[in-house]
Amino acid sequence: MRLLNRRPGQQFSLILAVLPFLLVGLVYLQASNARLEVNPNDKLLPSPSQMAEAMHRMAFEEDRRTGQYLLWADTAASLQRLAMGVGVAALIGLGVGITIGLVPIASATLGPFVAVVSMVPPLAVLPILFIAFGLGELAKVVLIALGITPFLIRDIAFRVGELPRELLVKAQTLGASTLQIALRVVLPQMLPRLLSGLRLALGPAWLFLIAAEAIASTEGLGYRIFLVRRFLAMDVILPYVAWITLLAFLMDTALAALSRRLYPWAYVR
Amino acid sequence: MIVVEGLWKSYGDRSVLERLNLTIREGEFVTLVGASGCGKTTFLRILLGDERPTKGRLTLDGRPLRPEPGPDRGVVFQRYSVFPHLTVLQNAMLGLEFQSGGPLGRLRGRAWQEARARASALLAEVGLAHVADAWPSALSGGMQQRLALAQALVLEPRLLLLDEPFGALDPGIRIDMHQLISKLWHATGMTVVMVTHDLGEAFKLGTRVLTFDKVRHDRQAPERYGATITYDLRGRARPLLPA
């Protein structure tokens, strides 16, 4: 049988899926062991027990200077920034995207502008944001929003343009105004698209969050990683990276599940 | 009454329709037939207001037809006629909600209940009462077209435009749909204009069958001349009103 026709069964799929993780883990353990054998004080590739110890300290022991449980404080701060940035971007993306997609005059006015703005590298304007909004929360939230809004606008506008013209004509023959069509025909059909757009935008959103935290912050997951880097504290950095990855993965899964739950009509085939 | 006088339609150098004159009386069931690309669908879309004629006059009861689709003209397309994000009942109610639901297009309380009752009655009439809460994507092609008809009829348009509405259906289902559309036409007395590929269907359903074809040909430039109405025939359906 040709390779492209061979499909793994359910169990075999699971084994195949676990395999790469296992492999990377094994390679790491091997390398870590080898280094620690030569020098027990090596900090570059800490052993799992060292990492567990460090994480226990971060998660369950009060920080002596601030009196906080650092992992949770960092997580709360980062997630709050992320939620605000992504939330603002989603609202603007939906509103402007539908307007551009539905109204030719709006698309003629804003289309080229958005296309150009979306080419501005957000990290290049980060200094401007810090100067304009100070080093507080606002600049970080704005960076995230600025970073993913153009993508969301263009995604939604494009999807609106993909709606069958028949649907828009039909709505007009039912007496709908432009606003009614936007609210009752286009908006509901764009919500599942927005959620899938958000799933794609989460990666960049995390990138901008960590970049902003690395440069100017006093707490946050990105801030912590860049802070302990000075002490070469890989036993904190590695688990933090894994934790961030887990959070991002859970958000992605949650968005997918939410979309299926809220918009079952978009998944009936 | 719809009057079309000296209508032309061209896209750049390409002529689609030319010198088209036509009068459609109230309550007629007019079917449009012709080869693919002969302009019958373009003509329907001009009646719908989705396309504008290049030249010529189009009047509805003596007034120029509004150049955009409106609630005076219902439509059913071959595909994409119903809204996938609304249930069957919500689809049938949508026209009423747009009409009297204010800027947001939503009805509440008593008005909503009345609209639901009207939509439900209409669904029962087209045989969809048992699937009122289903998503359209769960319906068969024939049932989706029934829903599209119910949705278009809820505002009681005086003119119903059908663009190959049964073109994608199985033959057996088609015959059911023929009965349904005839019944609805008799019940409402509306004017119907239908584009179809199926000659049998055209003569069976229509009181009048119009064929579209080109009468002028230019071998060097086949797209130079457009089509017009070449035959105006009597269909087998009995007119609602005496001629």
Short mmCIF file of C-alpha atoms in Angstrom, two decimals:
data_model
loop_
_atom_site.label_atom_id
_atom_site.label_comp_id
_atom_site.label_asym_id
_atom_site.label_seq_id
_atom_site.Cartn_x
_atom_site.Cartn_y
_atom_site.Cartn_z
CA MET A 1 0.00 0.00 0.00
CA ARG A 2 1.20 3.49 -0.75
CA LEU A 3 2.43 5.51 2.19
CA LEU A 4 -0.17 8.21 1.61
CA ASN A 5 -2.97 5.66 1.98
CA ARG A 6 -1.80 4.16 5.25
CA ARG A 7 -3.78 5.56 8.15
CA PRO A 8 -2.79 4.93 11.75
CA GLY A 9 -5.50 3.59 14.08
CA GLN A 10 -6.57 5.44 17.21
CA GLN A 11 -4.10 3.78 19.55
CA PHE A 12 -1.24 3.87 17.10
CA SER A 13 -1.95 7.58 16.52
CA LEU A 14 -1.62 8.22 20.23
CA ILE A 15 1.69 6.38 20.39
CA LEU A 16 2.95 8.29 17.35
CA ALA A 17 1.88 11.59 18.93
CA VAL A 18 3.70 10.89 22.20
CA LEU A 19 6.84 9.72 20.44
CA PRO A 20 8.45 13.11 19.57
CA PHE A 21 7.84 14.43 23.11
CA LEU A 22 9.38 11.32 24.58
CA LEU A 23 12.33 11.57 22.26
CA VAL A 24 13.07 15.20 23.11
CA GLY A 25 12.71 14.40 26.81
CA LEU A 26 15.12 11.49 26.59
CA VAL A 27 17.70 13.49 24.68
CA TYR A 28 17.48 16.24 27.28
CA LEU A 29 17.85 13.82 30.21
CA GLN A 30 20.84 12.21 28.56
CA ALA A 31 22.55 15.53 27.96
CA SER A 32 21.67 16.84 31.42
CA ASN A 33 23.04 13.72 33.10
CA ALA A 34 26.24 13.86 31.12
CA ARG A 35 26.91 17.48 32.06
CA LEU A 36 26.00 17.07 35.74
CA GLU A 37 28.30 14.06 35.98
CA VAL A 38 31.23 16.18 34.91
CA ASN A 39 30.25 19.19 37.03
CA PRO A 40 27.48 18.87 39.67
CA ASN A 41 27.21 22.67 39.85
CA ASP A 42 26.47 23.02 36.14
CA LYS A 43 23.49 25.34 35.61
CA LEU A 44 22.95 24.97 31.87
CA LEU A 45 20.94 21.73 31.77
CA PRO A 46 19.37 21.25 35.21
CA SER A 47 17.95 17.88 36.19
CA PRO A 48 14.18 17.39 36.59
CA SER A 49 14.53 17.36 40.37
CA GLN A 50 16.39 20.69 40.31
CA MET A 51 13.67 22.17 38.15
CA ALA A 52 10.95 20.77 40.43
CA GLU A 53 12.70 22.28 43.41
CA ALA A 54 12.98 25.67 41.73
CA MET A 55 9.34 25.61 40.69
CA HIS A 56 8.27 24.62 44.19
CA ARG A 57 10.07 27.67 45.43
CA MET A 58 8.43 29.91 42.80
CA ALA A 59 4.93 28.51 43.21
CA PHE A 60 4.53 27.64 46.88
CA GLU A 61 6.95 29.77 48.86
CA GLU A 62 6.49 33.45 49.54
CA ASP A 63 9.08 35.62 47.92
CA ARG A 64 11.10 37.21 50.71
CA ARG A 65 11.28 40.62 49.08
CA THR A 66 7.70 41.04 47.85
CA GLY A 67 5.78 38.50 49.95
CA GLN A 68 4.19 37.10 46.78
CA TYR A 69 4.01 33.64 45.30
CA LEU A 70 5.96 34.59 42.21
CA LEU A 71 4.69 32.06 39.66
CA TRP A 72 1.05 32.93 40.32
CA ALA A 73 1.69 36.66 40.50
CA ASP A 74 3.61 36.50 37.22
CA THR A 75 0.90 34.40 35.59
CA ALA A 76 -1.90 36.70 36.73
CA ALA A 77 -0.07 39.81 35.52
CA SER A 78 0.73 38.30 32.13
CA LEU A 79 -2.71 36.84 31.53
CA GLN A 80 -4.35 40.12 32.42
CA ARG A 81 -2.23 42.00 29.89
CA LEU A 82 -2.82 39.34 27.27
CA ALA A 83 -6.58 39.30 27.84
CA MET A 84 -6.85 43.08 27.61
CA GLY A 85 -4.70 43.33 24.50
CA VAL A 86 -6.41 40.45 22.71
CA GLY A 87 -9.86 41.63 23.83
CA VAL A 88 -9.34 45.13 22.48
CA ALA A 89 -7.92 43.72 19.25
CA ALA A 90 -10.87 41.37 18.83
CA LEU A 91 -13.41 44.16 19.26
CA ILE A 92 -11.64 46.50 16.85
CA GLY A 93 -10.92 43.70 14.40
CA LEU A 94 -14.54 42.63 14.33
CA GLY A 95 -15.97 46.15 14.04
CA VAL A 96 -13.56 47.54 11.49
CA GLY A 97 -13.26 44.25 9.61
CA ILE A 98 -17.01 43.94 9.09
CA THR A 99 -17.26 47.60 8.10
CA ILE A 100 -14.48 47.25 5.53
CA GLY A 101 -15.82 43.97 4.23
CA LEU A 102 -19.40 45.13 3.88
CA VAL A 103 -19.29 48.81 2.94
CA PRO A 104 -17.45 49.65 -0.31
CA ILE A 105 -16.89 53.28 0.72
CA ALA A 106 -15.31 52.17 4.00
CA SER A 107 -13.15 49.66 2.18
CA ALA A 108 -11.97 52.33 -0.27
CA THR A 109 -11.13 54.63 2.65
CA LEU A 110 -9.61 52.23 5.15
CA GLY A 111 -8.50 49.24 3.09
CA PRO A 112 -5.17 50.60 1.82
CA PHE A 113 -4.50 52.30 5.17
CA VAL A 114 -4.92 49.06 7.10
CA ALA A 115 -2.84 47.21 4.51
CA VAL A 116 0.05 49.66 5.07
CA VAL A 117 -0.31 49.81 8.87
CA SER A 118 -0.25 46.02 9.06
CA MET A 119 3.27 46.15 7.58
CA VAL A 120 4.63 48.29 10.45
CA PRO A 121 6.70 45.95 12.66
CA PRO A 122 5.05 46.35 16.09
CA LEU A 123 8.31 45.83 17.97
CA ALA A 124 9.83 48.73 16.07
CA VAL A 125 7.22 51.07 17.52
CA LEU A 126 7.58 49.68 21.06
CA PRO A 127 9.94 52.53 22.08
CA ILE A 128 7.34 54.99 20.82
CA LEU A 129 4.70 53.26 22.94
CA PHE A 130 6.89 53.42 26.02
CA ILE A 131 7.53 57.11 25.41
CA ALA A 132 3.89 57.87 24.68
CA PHE A 133 2.18 55.70 27.30
CA GLY A 134 4.88 55.38 29.93
CA LEU A 135 6.32 52.17 31.27
CA GLY A 136 3.06 51.00 32.87
CA GLU A 137 0.47 48.50 31.79
CA LEU A 138 -0.98 50.62 28.99
CA ALA A 139 2.05 50.44 26.71
CA LYS A 140 2.15 46.64 26.95
CA VAL A 141 -1.55 46.24 26.26
CA VAL A 142 -1.30 48.65 23.33
CA LEU A 143 1.64 46.70 21.90
CA ILE A 144 -0.33 43.45 21.92
CA ALA A 145 -3.41 45.12 20.45
CA LEU A 146 -1.37 46.96 17.84
CA GLY A 147 0.44 43.78 16.94
CA ILE A 148 -2.55 41.62 16.14
CA THR A 149 -5.36 44.05 15.26
CA PRO A 150 -4.34 44.59 11.61
CA PHE A 151 -4.23 40.85 11.07
CA LEU A 152 -7.69 40.40 12.63
CA ILE A 153 -9.16 43.30 10.63
CA ARG A 154 -7.87 41.92 7.36
CA ASP A 155 -8.91 38.38 8.22
CA ILE A 156 -12.48 39.40 9.07
CA ALA A 157 -12.78 41.78 6.10
CA PHE A 158 -11.62 39.01 3.79
CA ARG A 159 -14.08 36.54 5.29
CA VAL A 160 -16.95 39.00 4.92
CA GLY A 161 -16.00 39.33 1.26
CA GLU A 162 -16.21 35.55 0.96
CA LEU A 163 -19.84 35.46 2.08
CA PRO A 164 -22.02 34.37 -0.84
CA ARG A 165 -23.45 37.47 -2.51
CA GLU A 166 -26.79 35.67 -2.62
CA LEU A 167 -27.09 35.95 1.16
CA LEU A 168 -26.63 39.72 1.13
CA VAL A 169 -29.09 40.13 -1.73
CA LYS A 170 -31.59 37.87 0.00
CA ALA A 171 -31.36 39.93 3.18
CA GLN A 172 -32.05 43.06 1.15
CA THR A 173 -35.14 41.49 -0.39
CA LEU A 174 -36.29 40.89 3.17
CA GLY A 175 -36.09 44.64 3.72
CA ALA A 176 -32.90 44.75 5.77
CA SER A 177 -30.92 47.98 6.16
CA THR A 178 -27.12 47.99 6.05
CA LEU A 179 -26.97 48.05 9.85
CA GLN A 180 -29.46 45.20 10.14
CA ILE A 181 -27.48 43.13 7.65
CA ALA A 182 -24.26 43.86 9.54
CA LEU A 183 -25.78 42.91 12.89
CA ARG A 184 -28.00 39.98 12.01
CA VAL A 185 -26.43 38.42 8.93
CA VAL A 186 -22.72 39.24 8.91
CA LEU A 187 -21.76 39.61 12.59
CA PRO A 188 -23.09 36.22 13.76
CA GLN A 189 -21.45 34.48 10.83
CA MET A 190 -18.14 36.21 11.63
CA LEU A 191 -17.99 35.17 15.30
CA PRO A 192 -16.69 31.63 14.67
CA ARG A 193 -14.26 33.10 12.14
CA LEU A 194 -13.09 35.59 14.76
CA LEU A 195 -12.41 32.79 17.22
CA SER A 196 -10.34 30.87 14.67
CA GLY A 197 -8.56 34.13 13.82
CA LEU A 198 -7.83 34.64 17.50
CA ARG A 199 -6.36 31.16 17.72
CA LEU A 200 -3.91 32.10 15.00
CA ALA A 201 -3.20 35.48 16.61
CA LEU A 202 -2.44 34.04 20.06
CA GLY A 203 1.10 33.11 19.05
CA PRO A 204 2.05 36.66 18.03
CA ALA A 205 0.14 38.03 21.04
CA TRP A 206 2.36 36.03 23.42
CA LEU A 207 5.41 37.16 21.49
CA PHE A 208 4.54 40.83 21.93
CA LEU A 209 3.61 40.30 25.58
CA ILE A 210 6.92 38.71 26.47
CA ALA A 211 8.88 41.24 24.45
CA ALA A 212 7.19 44.11 26.28
CA GLU A 213 7.66 42.45 29.68
CA ALA A 214 11.31 41.73 28.96
CA ILE A 215 12.04 45.37 28.32
CA ALA A 216 10.14 47.18 31.06
CA SER A 217 8.17 45.47 33.78
CA THR A 218 8.22 44.49 37.44
CA GLU A 219 6.31 41.25 37.17
CA GLY A 220 5.08 38.86 34.51
CA LEU A 221 6.18 35.58 33.00
CA GLY A 222 8.38 37.24 30.38
CA TYR A 223 9.85 39.61 32.95
CA ARG A 224 10.81 36.67 35.22
CA ILE A 225 12.52 34.74 32.47
CA PHE A 226 14.61 37.71 31.45
CA LEU A 227 15.35 38.60 35.08
CA VAL A 228 16.69 35.20 36.16
CA ARG A 229 18.64 34.91 32.92
CA ARG A 230 21.23 37.09 34.67
CA PHE A 231 21.91 34.24 37.11
CA LEU A 232 21.80 31.63 34.36
CA ALA A 233 18.86 30.11 36.25
CA MET A 234 17.86 27.56 33.68
CA ASP A 235 16.03 25.64 36.44
CA VAL A 236 13.49 28.48 36.45
CA ILE A 237 13.57 29.45 32.78
CA LEU A 238 12.85 26.01 31.36
CA PRO A 239 9.78 25.29 33.53
CA TYR A 240 8.53 28.83 32.88
CA VAL A 241 8.76 28.26 29.13
CA ALA A 242 6.91 24.97 29.54
CA TRP A 243 4.26 26.73 31.67
CA ILE A 244 3.79 29.47 29.04
CA THR A 245 3.50 26.82 26.36
CA LEU A 246 0.91 24.96 28.38
CA LEU A 247 -1.12 28.13 28.93
CA ALA A 248 -1.03 28.97 25.23
CA PHE A 249 -2.00 25.42 24.31
CA LEU A 250 -4.92 25.45 26.76
CA MET A 251 -6.15 28.78 25.36
CA ASP A 252 -6.03 27.42 21.85
CA THR A 253 -7.97 24.31 22.87
CA ALA A 254 -10.46 26.36 24.87
CA LEU A 255 -11.13 28.70 21.92
CA ALA A 256 -11.71 25.75 19.61
CA ALA A 257 -14.08 24.12 22.10
CA LEU A 258 -15.87 27.42 22.74
CA SER A 259 -16.41 27.94 19.03
CA ARG A 260 -17.92 24.48 18.60
CA ARG A 261 -20.10 25.00 21.64
CA LEU A 262 -21.37 28.46 20.73
CA TYR A 263 -21.67 28.08 16.96
CA PRO A 264 -22.68 24.49 16.21
CA TRP A 265 -24.15 25.55 12.85
CA ALA A 266 -20.65 26.38 11.58
CA TYR A 267 -19.56 22.78 12.06
CA VAL A 268 -22.48 20.82 10.61
CA ARG A 269 -21.41 19.27 7.36
CA MET B 1 -47.47 45.38 -13.92
CA ILE B 2 -43.85 45.37 -15.01
CA VAL B 3 -42.92 47.19 -18.20
CA VAL B 4 -39.50 46.84 -19.81
CA GLU B 5 -38.70 49.22 -22.65
CA GLY B 6 -35.64 49.11 -24.90
CA LEU B 7 -33.43 47.44 -22.32
CA TRP B 8 -29.73 46.86 -23.10
CA LYS B 9 -27.08 45.38 -20.88
CA SER B 10 -23.40 45.15 -21.70
CA TYR B 11 -20.18 44.65 -19.79
CA GLY B 12 -17.60 46.71 -21.65
CA ASP B 13 -17.50 45.36 -25.20
CA ARG B 14 -19.52 42.31 -24.32
CA SER B 15 -23.23 42.66 -25.00
CA VAL B 16 -25.51 40.43 -23.00
CA LEU B 17 -29.00 41.77 -23.65
CA GLU B 18 -30.26 44.09 -26.37
CA ARG B 19 -33.51 45.68 -27.49
CA LEU B 20 -35.55 43.92 -24.89
CA ASN B 21 -39.20 44.91 -24.61
CA LEU B 22 -41.62 43.14 -22.33
CA THR B 23 -44.79 43.63 -20.35
CA ILE B 24 -45.59 41.31 -17.45
CA ARG B 25 -49.08 41.57 -16.03
CA GLU B 26 -49.98 41.13 -12.39
CA GLY B 27 -50.37 37.47 -11.43
CA GLU B 28 -48.55 35.98 -14.42
CA PHE B 29 -46.15 33.06 -13.98
CA VAL B 30 -43.40 33.80 -16.47
CA THR B 31 -40.63 31.30 -17.11
CA LEU B 32 -37.39 32.29 -18.84
CA VAL B 33 -35.53 29.68 -20.88
CA GLY B 34 -32.53 29.68 -23.19
CA ALA B 35 -29.01 28.36 -23.59
CA SER B 36 -26.40 28.94 -20.89
CA GLY B 37 -25.02 32.45 -21.00
CA CYS B 38 -27.96 33.82 -23.00
CA GLY B 39 -28.65 36.50 -20.45
CA LYS B 40 -31.78 35.15 -18.79
CA THR B 41 -30.19 35.19 -15.35
CA THR B 42 -28.80 38.66 -16.02
CA PHE B 43 -32.33 39.79 -16.87
CA LEU B 44 -33.63 38.28 -13.63
CA ARG B 45 -30.92 40.07 -11.67
CA ILE B 46 -31.88 43.34 -13.33
CA LEU B 47 -35.49 42.75 -12.23
CA LEU B 48 -34.12 42.02 -8.77
CA GLY B 49 -32.20 45.29 -8.70
CA ASP B 50 -28.87 43.54 -8.21
CA GLU B 51 -27.72 44.63 -11.71
CA ARG B 52 -28.46 47.86 -13.51
CA PRO B 53 -29.39 48.06 -17.18
CA THR B 54 -26.96 49.89 -19.46
CA LYS B 55 -29.84 51.47 -21.35
CA GLY B 56 -33.60 51.33 -21.20
CA ARG B 57 -36.48 51.79 -18.81
CA LEU B 58 -37.93 49.43 -16.25
CA THR B 59 -41.12 50.34 -14.44
CA LEU B 60 -43.22 48.64 -11.81
CA ASP B 61 -46.80 49.97 -11.88
CA GLY B 62 -45.61 53.03 -13.79
CA ARG B 63 -42.82 53.91 -11.35
CA PRO B 64 -39.17 53.26 -12.14
CA LEU B 65 -37.89 50.15 -10.37
CA ARG B 66 -35.63 50.93 -7.43
CA PRO B 67 -32.03 50.12 -8.43
CA GLU B 68 -31.38 47.95 -5.39
CA PRO B 69 -33.08 44.85 -4.00
CA GLY B 70 -36.01 45.54 -1.69
CA PRO B 71 -38.91 43.89 0.09
CA ASP B 72 -41.24 44.37 -2.89
CA ARG B 73 -39.34 41.60 -4.70
CA GLY B 74 -38.73 38.20 -3.13
CA VAL B 75 -36.04 35.90 -4.44
CA VAL B 76 -34.96 32.27 -4.24
CA PHE B 77 -31.58 31.31 -5.66
CA GLN B 78 -30.35 27.87 -6.60
CA ARG B 79 -27.95 27.90 -3.64
CA TYR B 80 -27.13 30.04 -0.60
CA SER B 81 -30.72 31.19 -0.19
CA VAL B 82 -31.00 30.57 3.54
CA PHE B 83 -28.87 31.80 6.43
CA PRO B 84 -26.73 29.03 7.92
CA HIS B 85 -26.45 30.61 11.37
CA LEU B 86 -30.20 30.76 11.99
CA THR B 87 -32.53 27.86 12.69
CA VAL B 88 -35.31 27.05 10.24
CA LEU B 89 -37.83 29.04 12.27
CA GLN B 90 -35.46 31.99 12.72
CA ASN B 91 -34.83 32.00 8.98
CA ALA B 92 -38.56 32.16 8.30
CA MET B 93 -39.02 34.98 10.83
CA LEU B 94 -36.11 37.08 9.65
CA GLY B 95 -38.08 39.18 7.16
CA LEU B 96 -40.58 40.19 9.84
CA GLU B 97 -37.77 41.05 12.24
CA PHE B 98 -36.06 43.24 9.64
CA GLN B 99 -39.36 44.88 8.76
CA SER B 100 -40.55 45.86 12.24
CA GLY B 101 -37.62 45.10 14.54
CA GLY B 102 -36.08 48.58 14.44
CA PRO B 103 -32.46 49.40 13.60
CA LEU B 104 -31.21 46.23 15.30
CA GLY B 105 -33.67 44.00 13.44
CA ARG B 106 -34.92 42.21 16.53
CA LEU B 107 -38.47 41.75 17.76
CA ARG B 108 -39.39 41.26 21.42
CA GLY B 109 -42.36 40.17 23.49
CA ARG B 110 -45.76 40.15 21.83
CA ALA B 111 -44.46 41.25 18.44
CA TRP B 112 -41.94 38.40 18.51
CA GLN B 113 -44.62 35.87 19.37
CA GLU B 114 -46.87 37.10 16.58
CA ALA B 115 -44.01 36.91 14.11
CA ARG B 116 -43.21 33.42 15.29
CA ALA B 117 -46.81 32.35 14.83
CA ARG B 118 -46.87 33.70 11.28
CA ALA B 119 -43.56 32.08 10.41
CA SER B 120 -44.69 28.78 11.92
CA ALA B 121 -47.87 28.82 9.87
CA LEU B 122 -45.82 29.43 6.74
CA LEU B 123 -43.43 26.60 7.65
CA ALA B 124 -46.41 24.28 8.08
CA GLU B 125 -47.61 25.32 4.64
CA VAL B 126 -44.33 24.35 2.99
CA GLY B 127 -44.09 21.17 5.08
CA LEU B 128 -41.24 22.12 7.41
CA ALA B 129 -43.07 22.41 10.74
CA HIS B 130 -41.36 19.30 12.08
CA VAL B 131 -37.83 20.71 11.61
CA ALA B 132 -38.45 24.25 12.86
CA ASP B 133 -35.55 24.11 15.31
CA ALA B 134 -33.00 22.44 13.02
CA TRP B 135 -30.06 24.18 11.39
CA PRO B 136 -30.48 24.58 7.61
CA SER B 137 -27.33 22.55 6.99
CA ALA B 138 -29.12 19.54 8.48
CA LEU B 139 -31.84 19.77 5.81
CA SER B 140 -31.87 18.12 2.40
CA GLY B 141 -31.54 20.30 -0.70
CA GLY B 142 -35.29 20.19 -1.34
CA MET B 143 -36.11 21.16 2.22
CA GLN B 144 -33.66 24.04 2.09
CA GLN B 145 -35.43 25.37 -1.00
CA ARG B 146 -38.79 25.00 0.75
CA LEU B 147 -37.37 27.08 3.56
CA ALA B 148 -36.03 29.64 1.09
CA LEU B 149 -39.53 29.95 -0.38
CA ALA B 150 -41.15 30.34 3.03
CA GLN B 151 -38.55 32.93 3.99
CA ALA B 152 -39.16 34.92 0.80
CA LEU B 153 -42.95 34.76 1.16
CA VAL B 154 -43.19 35.94 4.75
CA LEU B 155 -43.26 39.57 3.60
CA GLU B 156 -45.84 38.77 0.91
CA PRO B 157 -43.89 40.24 -2.02
CA ARG B 158 -45.92 41.08 -5.14
CA LEU B 159 -43.14 39.77 -7.34
CA LEU B 160 -41.27 36.54 -6.70
CA LEU B 161 -38.05 35.91 -8.63
CA LEU B 162 -36.72 32.38 -8.89
CA ASP B 163 -33.22 31.71 -10.25
CA GLU B 164 -33.13 28.02 -11.19
CA PRO B 165 -34.54 27.18 -7.77
CA PHE B 166 -34.93 23.47 -8.46
CA GLY B 167 -31.83 23.03 -10.63
CA ALA B 168 -29.86 21.11 -8.02
CA LEU B 169 -32.67 18.81 -6.86
CA ASP B 170 -33.47 15.17 -7.63
CA PRO B 171 -36.24 14.60 -10.19
CA GLY B 172 -38.74 13.22 -7.66
CA ILE B 173 -38.18 16.13 -5.27
CA ARG B 174 -38.56 18.53 -8.18
CA ILE B 175 -42.09 17.35 -8.86
CA ASP B 176 -43.01 17.94 -5.21
CA MET B 177 -41.52 21.42 -5.47
CA HIS B 178 -43.54 22.11 -8.64
CA GLN B 179 -46.73 21.33 -6.75
CA LEU B 180 -45.62 23.54 -3.88
CA ILE B 181 -44.76 26.56 -6.00
CA SER B 182 -48.01 26.23 -7.99
CA LYS B 183 -49.97 26.04 -4.77
CA LEU B 184 -48.25 29.10 -3.32
CA TRP B 185 -48.70 31.04 -6.54
CA HIS B 186 -52.43 30.29 -6.56
CA ALA B 187 -52.78 31.11 -2.89
CA THR B 188 -51.00 34.48 -3.06
CA GLY B 189 -51.77 35.68 -6.58
CA MET B 190 -48.27 37.12 -6.82
CA THR B 191 -46.36 37.56 -10.06
CA VAL B 192 -43.63 34.95 -10.53
CA VAL B 193 -40.62 35.16 -12.84
CA MET B 194 -38.54 31.99 -12.96
CA VAL B 195 -35.33 31.15 -14.76
CA THR B 196 -34.93 27.48 -15.60
CA HIS B 197 -32.89 25.13 -17.76
CA ASP B 198 -35.67 22.58 -17.87
CA LEU B 199 -38.08 23.16 -20.77
CA GLY B 200 -40.64 20.71 -19.38
CA GLU B 201 -40.65 22.56 -16.09
CA ALA B 202 -40.95 25.90 -17.90
CA PHE B 203 -44.08 24.86 -19.82
CA LYS B 204 -45.60 22.97 -16.92
CA LEU B 205 -45.38 25.78 -14.39
CA GLY B 206 -45.57 28.93 -16.52
CA THR B 207 -48.54 30.71 -17.99
CA ARG B 208 -46.00 32.24 -20.31
CA VAL B 209 -42.64 30.96 -21.53
CA LEU B 210 -40.06 33.44 -22.85
CA THR B 211 -37.05 32.16 -24.79
CA PHE B 212 -33.85 34.16 -24.85
CA ASP B 213 -31.50 33.97 -27.83
CA LYS B 214 -29.30 36.10 -30.06
CA VAL B 215 -30.89 37.28 -33.28
CA ARG B 216 -27.82 39.07 -34.66
CA HIS B 217 -24.50 37.32 -35.05
CA ASP B 218 -21.04 38.61 -35.90
CA ARG B 219 -18.70 35.75 -36.71
CA GLN B 220 -15.62 37.88 -36.11
CA ALA B 221 -16.91 39.06 -32.73
CA PRO B 222 -19.37 36.62 -31.20
CA GLU B 223 -19.84 38.77 -28.12
CA ARG B 224 -20.76 41.89 -30.04
CA TYR B 225 -24.49 41.37 -29.99
CA GLY B 226 -26.63 40.42 -27.04
CA ALA B 227 -29.66 38.21 -26.67
CA THR B 228 -33.28 39.25 -26.63
CA ILE B 229 -36.64 37.56 -26.28
CA THR B 230 -37.15 35.44 -29.41
CA TYR B 231 -40.37 33.61 -28.56
CA ASP B 232 -43.21 34.51 -26.24
CA LEU B 233 -45.19 31.27 -25.80
CA ARG B 234 -48.20 30.16 -23.80
CA GLY B 235 -47.39 27.78 -20.93
CA ARG B 236 -49.68 25.02 -19.81
CA ALA B 237 -50.55 26.58 -16.46
CA ARG B 238 -54.00 28.21 -16.33
CA PRO B 239 -53.74 31.99 -15.74
CA LEU B 240 -55.05 33.31 -12.44
CA LEU B 241 -56.90 36.13 -14.19
CA PRO B 242 -58.67 35.99 -17.56
CA ALA B 243 -56.64 37.58 -20.36
#
